Tab-separated table of C-alpha atoms in Angstrom:
chain	number	residue	atom	x	y	z
A	17	UNK	CA	-24.871	10.299	-2.109
A	18	UNK	CA	-25.517	6.432	-2.067
A	19	UNK	CA	-21.392	4.895	-2.193
A	20	UNK	CA	-20.790	1.895	-4.147
A	21	UNK	CA	-18.959	-0.336	-2.535
A	22	UNK	CA	-15.784	-1.757	-4.099
A	23	UNK	CA	-14.778	-5.116	-2.039
A	24	UNK	CA	-10.491	-4.462	-0.999
A	25	UNK	CA	-8.595	-7.814	0.034
A	26	UNK	CA	-7.133	-6.155	2.994
A	27	UNK	CA	-7.064	-6.287	6.617
A	28	UNK	CA	-5.276	-3.758	7.740
A	29	UNK	CA	-7.696	-0.886	9.279
A	30	UNK	CA	-4.872	2.215	8.272
A	31	UNK	CA	-4.852	1.433	5.006
A	32	UNK	CA	-8.739	1.043	4.378
A	33	UNK	CA	-8.890	4.816	6.172
A	34	UNK	CA	-6.699	6.163	3.916
A	35	UNK	CA	-8.401	5.054	1.232
A	36	UNK	CA	-11.606	6.316	1.802
A	37	UNK	CA	-10.299	9.793	2.506
A	38	UNK	CA	-9.004	9.690	-0.862
A	39	UNK	CA	-12.183	8.594	-2.280
A	40	UNK	CA	-14.410	11.493	-0.642
A	41	UNK	CA	-15.980	13.034	-2.780
A	42	UNK	CA	-16.659	10.279	-5.013
A	43	UNK	CA	-19.332	7.640	-5.260
A	44	UNK	CA	-17.039	4.611	-4.361
A	45	UNK	CA	-15.600	3.848	-1.335
A	46	UNK	CA	-14.026	0.503	-0.141
A	47	UNK	CA	-14.677	-2.324	2.811
A	48	UNK	CA	-12.081	-4.764	4.171
A	49	UNK	CA	-12.034	-8.100	4.775
A	50	UNK	CA	-13.189	-7.307	8.267
A	51	UNK	CA	-16.365	-5.424	8.006
A	52	UNK	CA	-17.162	-8.643	4.801
A	53	UNK	CA	-16.600	-11.208	7.980
A	54	UNK	CA	-13.127	-12.592	6.184
A	55	UNK	CA	-10.940	-13.064	9.090
A	56	UNK	CA	-7.516	-15.010	7.717
A	57	UNK	CA	-4.787	-13.636	5.903
A	58	UNK	CA	-4.872	-13.993	1.819
A	59	UNK	CA	-1.680	-16.009	1.150
A	60	UNK	CA	1.157	-13.762	-0.450
A	61	UNK	CA	3.125	-16.466	-2.222
A	62	UNK	CA	5.156	-14.393	-4.944
A	63	UNK	CA	7.930	-11.982	-5.681
A	64	UNK	CA	6.551	-9.350	-6.938
A	65	UNK	CA	4.075	-7.422	-5.947
A	66	UNK	CA	1.853	-7.150	-8.858
A	67	UNK	CA	1.822	-11.044	-9.012
A	68	UNK	CA	1.020	-10.988	-4.970
A	69	UNK	CA	-1.399	-7.941	-5.795
A	70	UNK	CA	-3.780	-10.201	-8.517
A	71	UNK	CA	-3.418	-13.567	-6.416
A	72	UNK	CA	-5.206	-11.648	-3.583
A	73	UNK	CA	-7.956	-10.605	-6.196
A	74	UNK	CA	-8.357	-14.082	-7.217
A	75	UNK	CA	-8.993	-15.287	-3.504
A	76	UNK	CA	-11.616	-12.413	-3.911
A	77	UNK	CA	-13.188	-13.693	-7.160
A	78	UNK	CA	-13.886	-17.407	-5.900
A	79	UNK	CA	-15.180	-15.770	-2.506
A	80	UNK	CA	-17.567	-13.011	-3.740
A	81	UNK	CA	-17.503	-12.518	-7.072
A	82	UNK	CA	-18.077	-9.001	-7.447
A	83	UNK	CA	-15.423	-6.025	-8.470
A	84	UNK	CA	-12.911	-5.607	-6.479
A	85	UNK	CA	-9.653	-4.524	-5.600
A	86	UNK	CA	-6.545	-5.124	-3.523
A	87	UNK	CA	-3.015	-4.005	-3.553
A	88	UNK	CA	0.518	-5.381	-2.522
A	89	UNK	CA	2.809	-2.460	-1.643
A	90	UNK	CA	7.139	-3.043	-0.588
A	91	UNK	CA	9.748	-0.403	0.407
A	92	UNK	CA	12.783	-0.896	-1.995
A	93	UNK	CA	16.489	-0.056	-0.068
A	94	UNK	CA	18.906	0.888	-3.134
A	95	UNK	CA	22.044	-1.016	-0.580
A	96	UNK	CA	19.606	-3.734	0.307
A	97	UNK	CA	19.260	-4.862	-3.230
A	98	UNK	CA	15.485	-4.143	-2.890
A	99	UNK	CA	14.524	-5.362	0.197
A	100	UNK	CA	12.436	-5.928	2.315
A	101	UNK	CA	10.494	-5.496	-1.149
A	102	UNK	CA	7.432	-7.774	-1.323
A	103	UNK	CA	8.888	-9.229	2.375
A	104	UNK	CA	8.259	-5.679	3.952
A	105	UNK	CA	5.168	-6.521	6.135
A	106	UNK	CA	6.655	-9.757	7.015
A	107	UNK	CA	10.562	-8.192	7.410
A	108	UNK	CA	11.086	-9.499	10.860
A	109	UNK	CA	8.866	-12.479	10.526
A	110	UNK	CA	5.416	-13.744	10.583
A	111	UNK	CA	4.032	-11.687	12.884
A	112	UNK	CA	4.314	-8.379	10.711
A	113	UNK	CA	5.317	-6.543	13.537
A	114	UNK	CA	6.382	-2.709	12.344
A	115	UNK	CA	8.396	-1.875	14.733
A	116	UNK	CA	10.915	-5.009	14.914
A	117	UNK	CA	10.637	-4.568	11.135
A	118	UNK	CA	11.971	-0.988	11.557
A	119	UNK	CA	14.770	-2.524	13.819
A	120	UNK	CA	15.979	-4.832	11.785
A	121	UNK	CA	15.732	-2.430	8.208
A	122	UNK	CA	17.854	-0.152	10.506
A	123	UNK	CA	20.395	-3.120	11.895
A	124	UNK	CA	20.762	-3.857	8.115
A	125	UNK	CA	21.358	-0.143	6.956
A	126	UNK	CA	24.328	0.239	10.195
A	127	UNK	CA	27.352	2.097	8.645
A	128	UNK	CA	25.929	2.354	5.036
A	129	UNK	CA	25.614	5.795	3.884
A	130	UNK	CA	23.580	5.360	0.743
A	131	UNK	CA	20.231	5.383	2.210
A	132	UNK	CA	17.992	5.662	-1.116
A	133	UNK	CA	14.928	4.176	-1.047
A	134	UNK	CA	11.351	3.895	-2.765
A	135	UNK	CA	7.708	2.916	-1.603
A	136	UNK	CA	5.600	0.953	-4.359
A	137	UNK	CA	2.086	0.258	-4.630
A	138	UNK	CA	0.856	-1.689	-7.334
A	139	UNK	CA	-2.863	-2.207	-7.591
A	140	UNK	CA	-5.131	-4.631	-9.181
A	141	UNK	CA	-8.678	-4.007	-10.033
A	142	UNK	CA	-11.008	-6.495	-10.988
A	143	UNK	CA	-14.011	-5.028	-12.904
A	144	UNK	CA	-16.309	-8.035	-12.754
A	145	UNK	CA	-14.090	-9.036	-16.526
A	146	UNK	CA	-10.921	-8.504	-16.503
A	147	UNK	CA	-7.877	-7.303	-14.477
A	148	UNK	CA	-6.380	-3.838	-14.419
A	149	UNK	CA	-3.302	-2.830	-12.904
A	150	UNK	CA	-2.197	0.769	-11.168
A	151	UNK	CA	0.929	1.656	-9.870
A	152	UNK	CA	2.369	4.306	-7.495
A	153	UNK	CA	6.205	5.092	-6.156
A	154	UNK	CA	7.768	7.658	-4.351
A	155	UNK	CA	11.836	8.232	-3.814
A	156	UNK	CA	13.348	9.090	-0.555
A	157	UNK	CA	15.256	7.746	1.839
A	158	UNK	CA	15.892	6.334	5.010
A	159	UNK	CA	16.240	7.709	8.260
A	160	UNK	CA	18.870	7.081	10.871
A	161	UNK	CA	16.421	6.506	13.597
A	162	UNK	CA	12.294	6.436	13.794
A	163	UNK	CA	10.771	10.016	14.292
A	164	UNK	CA	7.146	10.535	14.861
A	165	UNK	CA	4.053	8.750	16.144
A	166	UNK	CA	1.381	8.911	12.776
A	167	UNK	CA	1.017	6.887	10.002
A	168	UNK	CA	2.302	2.933	9.814
A	169	UNK	CA	4.853	0.539	9.135
A	170	UNK	CA	7.980	1.963	7.773
A	171	UNK	CA	6.822	5.682	8.317
A	172	UNK	CA	8.670	6.293	11.254
A	173	UNK	CA	11.701	6.043	8.605
A	174	UNK	CA	10.806	6.818	5.562
A	175	UNK	CA	11.941	10.618	4.182
A	176	UNK	CA	10.350	11.223	0.378
A	177	UNK	CA	12.319	12.943	-1.861
A	178	UNK	CA	12.572	16.862	-1.161
A	179	UNK	CA	11.586	16.598	2.699
A	180	UNK	CA	12.924	16.648	5.832
A	181	UNK	CA	10.601	14.849	7.685
A	182	UNK	CA	9.014	11.311	7.817
A	183	UNK	CA	6.229	10.134	6.916
A	184	UNK	CA	4.913	9.783	10.950
A	185	UNK	CA	6.271	13.167	11.479
A	186	UNK	CA	3.227	14.577	8.711
A	187	UNK	CA	-0.404	14.859	9.005
A	188	UNK	CA	-2.643	12.538	6.961
A	189	UNK	CA	-3.216	14.943	4.587
A	190	UNK	CA	-0.144	15.568	4.149
A	191	UNK	CA	1.592	12.400	3.642
A	192	UNK	CA	-1.782	11.343	1.002
A	193	UNK	CA	-0.594	14.431	-1.027
A	194	UNK	CA	2.384	12.465	-1.107
A	195	UNK	CA	2.294	8.522	-0.667
A	196	UNK	CA	2.769	6.273	-3.350
A	197	UNK	CA	-0.295	4.529	-2.083
A	198	UNK	CA	-2.233	7.552	-2.972
A	199	UNK	CA	-0.306	7.556	-6.135
A	200	UNK	CA	-1.559	4.375	-7.415
A	201	UNK	CA	-5.349	4.674	-6.181
A	202	UNK	CA	-5.661	8.792	-8.098
A	203	UNK	CA	-4.623	6.658	-10.832
A	204	UNK	CA	-7.647	4.149	-9.982
A	205	UNK	CA	-9.974	6.725	-9.449
A	206	UNK	CA	-8.996	8.160	-12.156
A	207	UNK	CA	-9.775	5.274	-14.098
A	208	UNK	CA	-13.124	4.620	-12.385
A	209	UNK	CA	-14.152	8.164	-13.385
A	210	UNK	CA	-13.315	7.614	-17.119
A	211	UNK	CA	-15.376	4.616	-16.982
A	212	UNK	CA	-18.013	7.051	-15.348
A	213	UNK	CA	-18.419	9.627	-18.438
């Protein structure tokens, strides 16, 4: 089967791997910034996931002018008024160090019993003519300490609703069945399928 490549505005190989896993069996695959020879970070200057997702797509449109997608994901913690939110990747600084981000998050939640949180992903897809947006949300809570070695980002401290393990304690398939990113990308994939019908 010849795959139709869609440019994906991310430099995160974990995200690329996760999304291509979701796209198995379809005619689509995603290609990362690095695979396109783009090494620099695309700016994410806005206060909302939707605006940042569109900004990354606009960057690729100027460079390539072909159909492309981007996503922006944030961990939103109720007791922290929605933080880290759009700053999730840079919560502890511009180095984007996941372990540092987790340490800061747990420090900011010390002594707080309310640990409700959610992961939210917003996808922006430009089909060559117009923008389309898709959202995926998974509710859950923040663990008292990191557990598990799988996944990436905040996965070691995020426990999805109605589960007892963190994302990092789950297999890739278990996480994909529950995750915010897969929910957003499944909506995107359903949209693509309708276009092919």
